[in-house]
PDB file of C-alpha atoms in Angstrom:
ATOM      1  CA  MET A  68      14.521  -1.570 -27.631  1.00 74.00           C
ATOM      2  CA  ARG A  69      12.339  -4.130 -29.491  1.00 89.00           C
ATOM      3  CA  VAL A  70       8.823  -3.515 -29.767  1.00 89.00           C
ATOM      4  CA  ARG A  71       6.306  -5.954 -31.107  1.00 93.00           C
ATOM      5  CA  PRO A  72       3.263  -5.078 -32.313  1.00 94.00           C
ATOM      6  CA  VAL A  73       0.655  -7.974 -31.380  1.00 95.00           C
ATOM      7  CA  SER A  74      -3.172  -8.441 -31.997  1.00 95.00           C
ATOM      8  CA  THR A  75      -5.555  -7.611 -28.387  1.00 95.00           C
ATOM      9  CA  GLY A  76      -5.542 -11.595 -28.054  1.00 96.00           C
ATOM     10  CA  ASN A  77      -3.064 -12.628 -28.899  1.00 96.00           C
ATOM     11  CA  LEU A  78      -1.876  -9.850 -26.093  1.00 97.00           C
ATOM     12  CA  VAL A  79      -4.103 -11.399 -23.637  1.00 97.00           C
ATOM     13  CA  ASN A  80      -2.500 -14.710 -24.346  1.00 97.00           C
ATOM     14  CA  GLU A  81       0.789 -14.240 -24.026  1.00 96.00           C
ATOM     15  CA  LEU A  82       0.549 -12.260 -20.831  1.00 97.00           C
ATOM     16  CA  ALA A  83      -1.458 -14.663 -19.097  1.00 97.00           C
ATOM     17  CA  ASP A  84       0.543 -16.899 -20.179  1.00 96.00           C
ATOM     18  CA  PHE A  85       2.831 -15.218 -18.954  1.00 95.00           C
ATOM     19  CA  LEU A  86       0.795 -15.204 -15.449  1.00 96.00           C
ATOM     20  CA  MET A  87       0.849 -18.680 -15.350  1.00 95.00           C
ATOM     21  CA  SER A  88       4.205 -18.838 -14.928  1.00 92.00           C
ATOM     22  CA  ARG A  89       4.591 -16.890 -11.961  1.00 87.00           C
ATOM     23  CA  GLU A  90       4.718 -18.760  -8.247  1.00 76.00           C
ATOM     24  CA  PRO A  91       2.074 -21.853  -9.627  1.00 78.00           C
ATOM     25  CA  ASP A  92       0.753 -22.494  -5.305  1.00 80.00           C
ATOM     26  CA  SER A  93       1.499 -18.850  -3.556  1.00 90.00           C
ATOM     27  CA  TYR A  94      -1.089 -16.136  -4.092  1.00 95.00           C
ATOM     28  CA  LEU A  95      -0.343 -13.635  -7.264  1.00 97.00           C
ATOM     29  CA  ARG A  96      -0.460  -9.568  -6.854  1.00 98.00           C
ATOM     30  CA  VAL A  97      -0.926  -7.779 -10.403  1.00 98.00           C
ATOM     31  CA  GLY A  98      -1.137  -3.939 -11.176  1.00 98.00           C
ATOM     32  CA  VAL A  99      -2.908  -2.358 -14.267  1.00 98.00           C
ATOM     33  CA  ASP A 100      -1.905   0.482 -14.192  1.00 98.00           C
ATOM     34  CA  GLY A 101      -2.827   3.641 -16.918  1.00 98.00           C
ATOM     35  CA  PRO A 102      -4.974   6.245 -17.714  1.00 98.00           C
ATOM     36  CA  SER A 103      -8.648   5.266 -18.544  1.00 97.00           C
ATOM     37  CA  ALA A 104      -7.655   5.773 -21.961  1.00 97.00           C
ATOM     38  CA  ALA A 105      -5.582   2.987 -22.788  1.00 98.00           C
ATOM     39  CA  GLY A 106      -8.045   0.424 -21.476  1.00 97.00           C
ATOM     40  CA  PRO A 107      -6.772  -0.511 -17.900  1.00 98.00           C
ATOM     41  CA  GLY A 108      -9.624  -2.546 -16.762  1.00 98.00           C
ATOM     42  CA  GLU A 109     -10.839  -3.775 -19.261  1.00 98.00           C
ATOM     43  CA  LEU A 110      -7.817  -5.867 -20.126  1.00 98.00           C
ATOM     44  CA  ALA A 111      -7.291  -6.663 -16.864  1.00 98.00           C
ATOM     45  CA  ASP A 112     -10.669  -7.859 -17.138  1.00 98.00           C
ATOM     46  CA  SER A 113     -10.011  -9.697 -20.347  1.00 98.00           C
ATOM     47  CA  LEU A 114      -7.597 -11.477 -18.798  1.00 98.00           C
ATOM     48  CA  VAL A 115      -9.793 -13.558 -15.622  1.00 98.00           C
ATOM     49  CA  ASP A 116     -11.397 -16.275 -18.318  1.00 98.00           C
ATOM     50  CA  PRO A 117      -8.559 -16.692 -20.015  1.00 98.00           C
ATOM     51  CA  LEU A 118      -6.506 -17.090 -16.253  1.00 98.00           C
ATOM     52  CA  ARG A 119      -9.913 -19.288 -15.111  1.00 97.00           C
ATOM     53  CA  GLU A 120      -8.646 -21.741 -18.058  1.00 97.00           C
ATOM     54  CA  ARG A 121      -5.319 -22.064 -17.570  1.00 96.00           C
ATOM     55  CA  GLY A 122      -6.792 -23.609 -13.797  1.00 95.00           C
ATOM     56  CA  ARG A 123      -5.941 -20.202 -11.295  1.00 96.00           C
ATOM     57  CA  PRO A 124      -8.869 -18.337  -9.666  1.00 97.00           C
ATOM     58  CA  VAL A 125      -8.710 -14.502 -10.127  1.00 98.00           C
ATOM     59  CA  VAL A 126      -9.913 -11.822  -7.984  1.00 98.00           C
ATOM     60  CA  ARG A 127     -10.926  -8.645  -9.698  1.00 98.00           C
ATOM     61  CA  ILE A 128     -10.088  -5.323  -7.879  1.00 98.00           C
ATOM     62  CA  ASP A 129     -11.270  -1.697  -9.144  1.00 98.00           C
ATOM     63  CA  THR A 130      -9.458   1.165  -7.864  1.00 97.00           C
ATOM     64  CA  SER A 131     -12.410   3.527  -8.715  1.00 96.00           C
ATOM     65  CA  ASP A 132     -13.599   1.238  -5.443  1.00 97.00           C
ATOM     66  CA  PHE A 133     -10.728   2.712  -3.163  1.00 97.00           C
ATOM     67  CA  LEU A 134     -11.354   6.067  -3.780  1.00 96.00           C
ATOM     68  CA  ARG A 135     -10.989   8.470  -1.004  1.00 94.00           C
ATOM     69  CA  PRO A 136     -13.436  10.262   0.932  1.00 94.00           C
ATOM     70  CA  ALA A 137     -15.192  13.789  -2.023  1.00 92.00           C
ATOM     71  CA  SER A 138     -14.589  15.509   1.290  1.00 91.00           C
ATOM     72  CA  VAL A 139     -11.071  14.770   0.323  1.00 88.00           C
ATOM     73  CA  ARG A 140     -10.163  14.731  -2.796  1.00 88.00           C
ATOM     74  CA  LEU A 141     -12.393  17.181  -3.898  1.00 84.00           C
ATOM     75  CA  GLU A 142     -11.278  19.450  -0.709  1.00 82.00           C
ATOM     76  CA  PHE A 143      -8.266  21.817  -3.299  1.00 78.00           C
ATOM     77  CA  GLY A 144     -11.779  21.844  -6.109  1.00 80.00           C
ATOM     78  CA  ARG A 145     -13.570  19.374  -8.625  1.00 85.00           C
ATOM     79  CA  ASP A 146     -10.948  19.669 -11.742  1.00 91.00           C
ATOM     80  CA  ASN A 147      -7.992  19.601  -9.461  1.00 94.00           C
ATOM     81  CA  PRO A 148      -5.283  17.802 -10.970  1.00 95.00           C
ATOM     82  CA  ASP A 149      -2.707  17.820  -8.257  1.00 94.00           C
ATOM     83  CA  THR A 150      -4.950  16.419  -6.074  1.00 93.00           C
ATOM     84  CA  PHE A 151      -6.087  13.540  -8.899  1.00 94.00           C
ATOM     85  CA  TYR A 152      -2.053  11.918  -8.642  1.00 95.00           C
ATOM     86  CA  ALA A 153      -1.991  12.142  -5.258  1.00 90.00           C
ATOM     87  CA  GLY A 154      -5.354  12.714  -2.554  1.00 86.00           C
ATOM     88  CA  TRP A 155      -7.720  11.042  -5.021  1.00 93.00           C
ATOM     89  CA  PHE A 156      -6.997   7.088  -4.764  1.00 95.00           C
ATOM     90  CA  ASP A 157      -7.150   5.562  -0.700  1.00 95.00           C
ATOM     91  CA  GLU A 158      -2.987   3.014  -1.909  1.00 96.00           C
ATOM     92  CA  ALA A 159      -3.559   2.931   2.394  1.00 96.00           C
ATOM     93  CA  GLY A 160      -6.778   1.166   1.931  1.00 96.00           C
ATOM     94  CA  LEU A 161      -5.862  -0.621  -0.974  1.00 97.00           C
ATOM     95  CA  ALA A 162      -2.513  -1.770   0.492  1.00 98.00           C
ATOM     96  CA  ARG A 163      -4.172  -2.760   3.731  1.00 97.00           C
ATOM     97  CA  GLU A 164      -7.574  -4.242   2.679  1.00 97.00           C
ATOM     98  CA  VAL A 165      -6.272  -6.402  -0.177  1.00 98.00           C
ATOM     99  CA  LEU A 166      -2.182  -6.277  -1.374  1.00 98.00           C
ATOM    100  CA  ASP A 167      -1.360  -7.063   2.819  1.00 98.00           C
ATOM    101  CA  PRO A 168      -3.074  -9.652   2.550  1.00 97.00           C
ATOM    102  CA  ALA A 169      -2.868 -11.292  -0.819  1.00 97.00           C
ATOM    103  CA  GLY A 170       1.255 -10.803  -0.097  1.00 96.00           C
ATOM    104  CA  PRO A 171       3.797 -13.297   1.736  1.00 93.00           C
ATOM    105  CA  GLY A 172       2.023 -13.980   5.391  1.00 92.00           C
ATOM    106  CA  GLY A 173      -1.181 -12.708   4.504  1.00 95.00           C
ATOM    107  CA  SER A 174      -4.538 -13.309   5.292  1.00 95.00           C
ATOM    108  CA  GLY A 175      -5.444 -14.163   2.785  1.00 96.00           C
ATOM    109  CA  ARG A 176      -8.661 -12.474   3.305  1.00 97.00           C
ATOM    110  CA  VAL A 177      -9.158  -9.459   1.028  1.00 98.00           C
ATOM    111  CA  VAL A 178     -12.612  -6.137   0.392  1.00 97.00           C
ATOM    112  CA  THR A 179     -12.815  -5.634  -3.330  1.00 97.00           C
ATOM    113  CA  LYS A 180     -14.956  -3.084  -2.700  1.00 97.00           C
ATOM    114  CA  LEU A 181     -13.707  -0.832   0.361  1.00 96.00           C
ATOM    115  CA  TRP A 182     -15.844   3.153  -1.364  1.00 94.00           C
ATOM    116  CA  ASN A 183     -19.095   3.542  -3.143  1.00 94.00           C
ATOM    117  CA  ALA A 184     -18.293   7.165  -4.881  1.00 88.00           C
ATOM    118  CA  ALA A 185     -22.254   7.084  -6.034  1.00 90.00           C
ATOM    119  CA  THR A 186     -23.233   6.747  -1.760  1.00 93.00           C
ATOM    120  CA  ASP A 187     -19.991   8.606  -0.780  1.00 90.00           C
ATOM    121  CA  ARG A 188     -19.763   6.252   1.982  1.00 93.00           C
ATOM    122  CA  ALA A 189     -18.227   2.525   3.379  1.00 91.00           C
ATOM    123  CA  ALA A 190     -19.542   0.566   0.975  1.00 92.00           C
ATOM    124  CA  ARG A 191     -19.513  -2.213   3.292  1.00 85.00           C
ATOM    125  CA  SER A 192     -18.216  -5.736   0.946  1.00 91.00           C
ATOM    126  CA  PRO A 193     -17.987  -8.595   2.598  1.00 94.00           C
ATOM    127  CA  TYR A 194     -13.888  -9.680   2.133  1.00 95.00           C
ATOM    128  CA  VAL A 195     -13.205 -12.972  -0.171  1.00 96.00           C
ATOM    129  CA  SER A 196     -11.070 -14.949   1.367  1.00 97.00           C
ATOM    130  CA  LEU A 197      -8.902 -15.948  -1.439  1.00 97.00           C
ATOM    131  CA  GLU A 198      -7.630 -19.577  -3.149  1.00 95.00           C
ATOM    132  CA  LYS A 199      -3.872 -20.823  -2.248  1.00 90.00           C
ATOM    133  CA  ASN A 200      -3.131 -19.494  -6.438  1.00 93.00           C
ATOM    134  CA  ALA A 201      -5.471 -16.902  -6.841  1.00 96.00           C
ATOM    135  CA  VAL A 202      -4.404 -14.032  -9.142  1.00 97.00           C
ATOM    136  CA  VAL A 203      -5.183 -10.916  -7.720  1.00 98.00           C
ATOM    137  CA  LEU A 204      -5.825  -8.207 -10.960  1.00 98.00           C
ATOM    138  CA  VAL A 205      -6.246  -4.553  -9.701  1.00 98.00           C
ATOM    139  CA  SER A 206      -6.690  -2.005 -12.242  1.00 98.00           C
ATOM    140  CA  GLY A 207      -6.072   1.569 -12.592  1.00 98.00           C
ATOM    141  CA  PRO A 208      -4.033   4.171 -12.864  1.00 98.00           C
ATOM    142  CA  LEU A 209      -1.307   6.404 -11.010  1.00 97.00           C
ATOM    143  CA  LEU A 210      -0.502   2.875 -10.270  1.00 97.00           C
ATOM    144  CA  LEU A 211       3.183   2.350  -9.971  1.00 97.00           C
ATOM    145  CA  GLY A 212       6.362   4.169  -8.270  1.00 88.00           C
ATOM    146  CA  GLY A 213       4.182   4.794  -4.215  1.00 88.00           C
ATOM    147  CA  GLY A 214       5.727   1.607  -3.106  1.00 91.00           C
ATOM    148  CA  LEU A 215       2.160  -1.125  -3.564  1.00 97.00           C
ATOM    149  CA  ALA A 216       3.310  -3.935  -2.736  1.00 97.00           C
ATOM    150  CA  PHE A 217       2.469  -5.398  -6.947  1.00 98.00           C
ATOM    151  CA  ASP A 218       4.386  -9.305  -7.682  1.00 97.00           C
ATOM    152  CA  VAL A 219       3.974  -8.493 -10.938  1.00 97.00           C
ATOM    153  CA  THR A 220       3.460  -5.485 -12.713  1.00 98.00           C
ATOM    154  CA  VAL A 221       1.748  -3.753 -16.316  1.00 98.00           C
ATOM    155  CA  HIS A 222       2.093  -0.629 -17.084  1.00 98.00           C
ATOM    156  CA  LEU A 223       0.311   0.444 -20.281  1.00 98.00           C
ATOM    157  CA  GLU A 224       2.112   3.316 -21.755  1.00 98.00           C
ATOM    158  CA  ILE A 225      -0.003   6.463 -24.280  1.00 97.00           C
ATOM    159  CA  SER A 226       1.237   9.541 -26.247  1.00 96.00           C
ATOM    160  CA  GLU A 227      -0.154  12.568 -24.594  1.00 95.00           C
ATOM    161  CA  GLY A 228      -1.797  12.947 -27.887  1.00 96.00           C
ATOM    162  CA  ALA A 229      -3.468   9.789 -27.998  1.00 97.00           C
ATOM    163  CA  LEU A 230      -4.866  10.548 -24.304  1.00 97.00           C
ATOM    164  CA  LEU A 231      -6.300  13.609 -24.780  1.00 96.00           C
ATOM    165  CA  ARG A 232      -8.262  12.497 -27.867  1.00 96.00           C
ATOM    166  CA  ARG A 233      -9.576   9.454 -26.422  1.00 96.00           C
ATOM    167  CA  THR A 234     -10.136  11.261 -22.978  1.00 97.00           C
ATOM    168  CA  PRO A 235     -13.425  12.787 -22.536  1.00 96.00           C
ATOM    169  CA  GLU A 236     -13.884  16.765 -22.164  1.00 95.00           C
ATOM    170  CA  ALA A 237     -14.319  16.438 -18.711  1.00 95.00           C
ATOM    171  CA  GLU A 238     -11.414  14.499 -18.034  1.00 95.00           C
ATOM    172  CA  ARG A 239      -8.777  15.989 -19.611  1.00 96.00           C
ATOM    173  CA  TRP A 240      -8.170  18.055 -16.720  1.00 96.00           C
ATOM    174  CA  THR A 241      -6.418  14.383 -14.963  1.00 97.00           C
ATOM    175  CA  ALA A 242      -4.305  14.544 -18.312  1.00 97.00           C
ATOM    176  CA  PRO A 243      -1.180  17.123 -16.285  1.00 97.00           C
ATOM    177  CA  ALA A 244      -1.180  14.636 -13.780  1.00 97.00           C
ATOM    178  CA  PHE A 245      -0.117  11.843 -16.096  1.00 97.00           C
ATOM    179  CA  ARG A 246       1.890  14.573 -17.756  1.00 97.00           C
ATOM    180  CA  ARG A 247       3.116  14.741 -14.352  1.00 97.00           C
ATOM    181  CA  TYR A 248       3.850  11.167 -13.507  1.00 97.00           C
ATOM    182  CA  ALA A 249       5.329   9.855 -16.565  1.00 96.00           C
ATOM    183  CA  GLU A 250       7.709  12.505 -15.660  1.00 96.00           C
ATOM    184  CA  GLU A 251       8.810  12.047 -11.994  1.00 96.00           C
ATOM    185  CA  VAL A 252       7.977   8.128 -11.912  1.00 97.00           C
ATOM    186  CA  ALA A 253       8.679   7.091 -15.113  1.00 97.00           C
ATOM    187  CA  PRO A 254       6.223   3.516 -14.544  1.00 97.00           C
ATOM    188  CA  ALA A 255       7.371   2.877 -18.446  1.00 95.00           C
ATOM    189  CA  SER A 256      11.409   2.559 -16.882  1.00 95.00           C
ATOM    190  CA  PHE A 257      10.083  -0.160 -14.203  1.00 95.00           C
ATOM    191  CA  ALA A 258       7.426  -2.085 -14.700  1.00 97.00           C
ATOM    192  CA  ASP A 259       7.398  -5.400 -16.017  1.00 96.00           C
ATOM    193  CA  ILE A 260       5.427  -5.258 -19.191  1.00 97.00           C
ATOM    194  CA  VAL A 261       4.877  -2.390 -20.862  1.00 97.00           C
ATOM    195  CA  VAL A 262       2.459  -2.474 -23.792  1.00 98.00           C
ATOM    196  CA  ARG A 263       2.101   0.533 -26.035  1.00 97.00           C
ATOM    197  CA  VAL A 264      -0.771   1.714 -26.811  1.00 97.00           C
ATOM    198  CA  ASP A 265      -1.399   4.766 -28.660  1.00 96.00           C
ATOM    199  CA  ASP A 266      -4.344   2.953 -30.694  1.00 94.00           C
ATOM    200  CA  LEU A 267      -6.376   0.212 -28.776  1.00 92.00           C
ATOM    201  CA  ARG A 268      -6.803  -1.751 -31.826  1.00 92.00           C
ATOM    202  CA  ARG A 269      -2.779  -2.481 -31.709  1.00 94.00           C
ATOM    203  CA  PRO A 270      -0.939  -2.714 -28.487  1.00 97.00           C
ATOM    204  CA  ALA A 271       2.463  -3.636 -28.640  1.00 96.00           C
ATOM    205  CA  LEU A 272       4.528  -5.111 -26.465  1.00 95.00           C
ATOM    206  CA  VAL A 273       8.347  -3.757 -25.785  1.00 94.00           C
ATOM    207  CA  GLU A 274       9.975  -6.377 -24.885  1.00 76.00           C
ATOM    208  CA  GLU A 275      13.656  -5.428 -23.632  1.00 64.00           C
ATOM    209  CA  ARG A 276      12.201  -7.018 -20.063  1.00 55.00           C
ATOM    210  CA  TRP A 277      10.421 -10.216 -21.308  1.00 54.00           C
TER     211      TRP A 277
END
């Protein structure tokens, strides 16, 4: 297995070029997977302008806008890693409102926000009609291994030590969920692109599947 250090700027450009090589005339559903300490949202955000500059429109989705209601998420406590692992995010809603409409034969009309966590109510966001070659960039934790229909998957791999160092103390109760995810799902073994991010300033590409 070859691991190649790369600057953050070059990482973004290489990922953008890779995505541009995929299905130029159809929607492209991209999942950027990793705990918040690994920066999946930041990486997905950084890809928006380079993709647009290369000629592909982008729709950004974050799974923090696809949470299940608090009555479900917090049924077994506010810091239950098992619930976080298996019951925190509305994967069915993400599939129904985003991934399926952006898939083959889909309507091309997606919802970018389904749930408002602050009000614990439906976000009531309007539908967005995708342009014919749009890239749908979805970021969040625990995205892989659950049957969500992505065309390209990016996994941000982080050691447990780095995860604990960069996770705020109030959120460290989630760490067992990510340990379980690494052991049971092993996303680094099948994601299309794996980036090691123990140091966010010095990412490294795992190149065996490139």
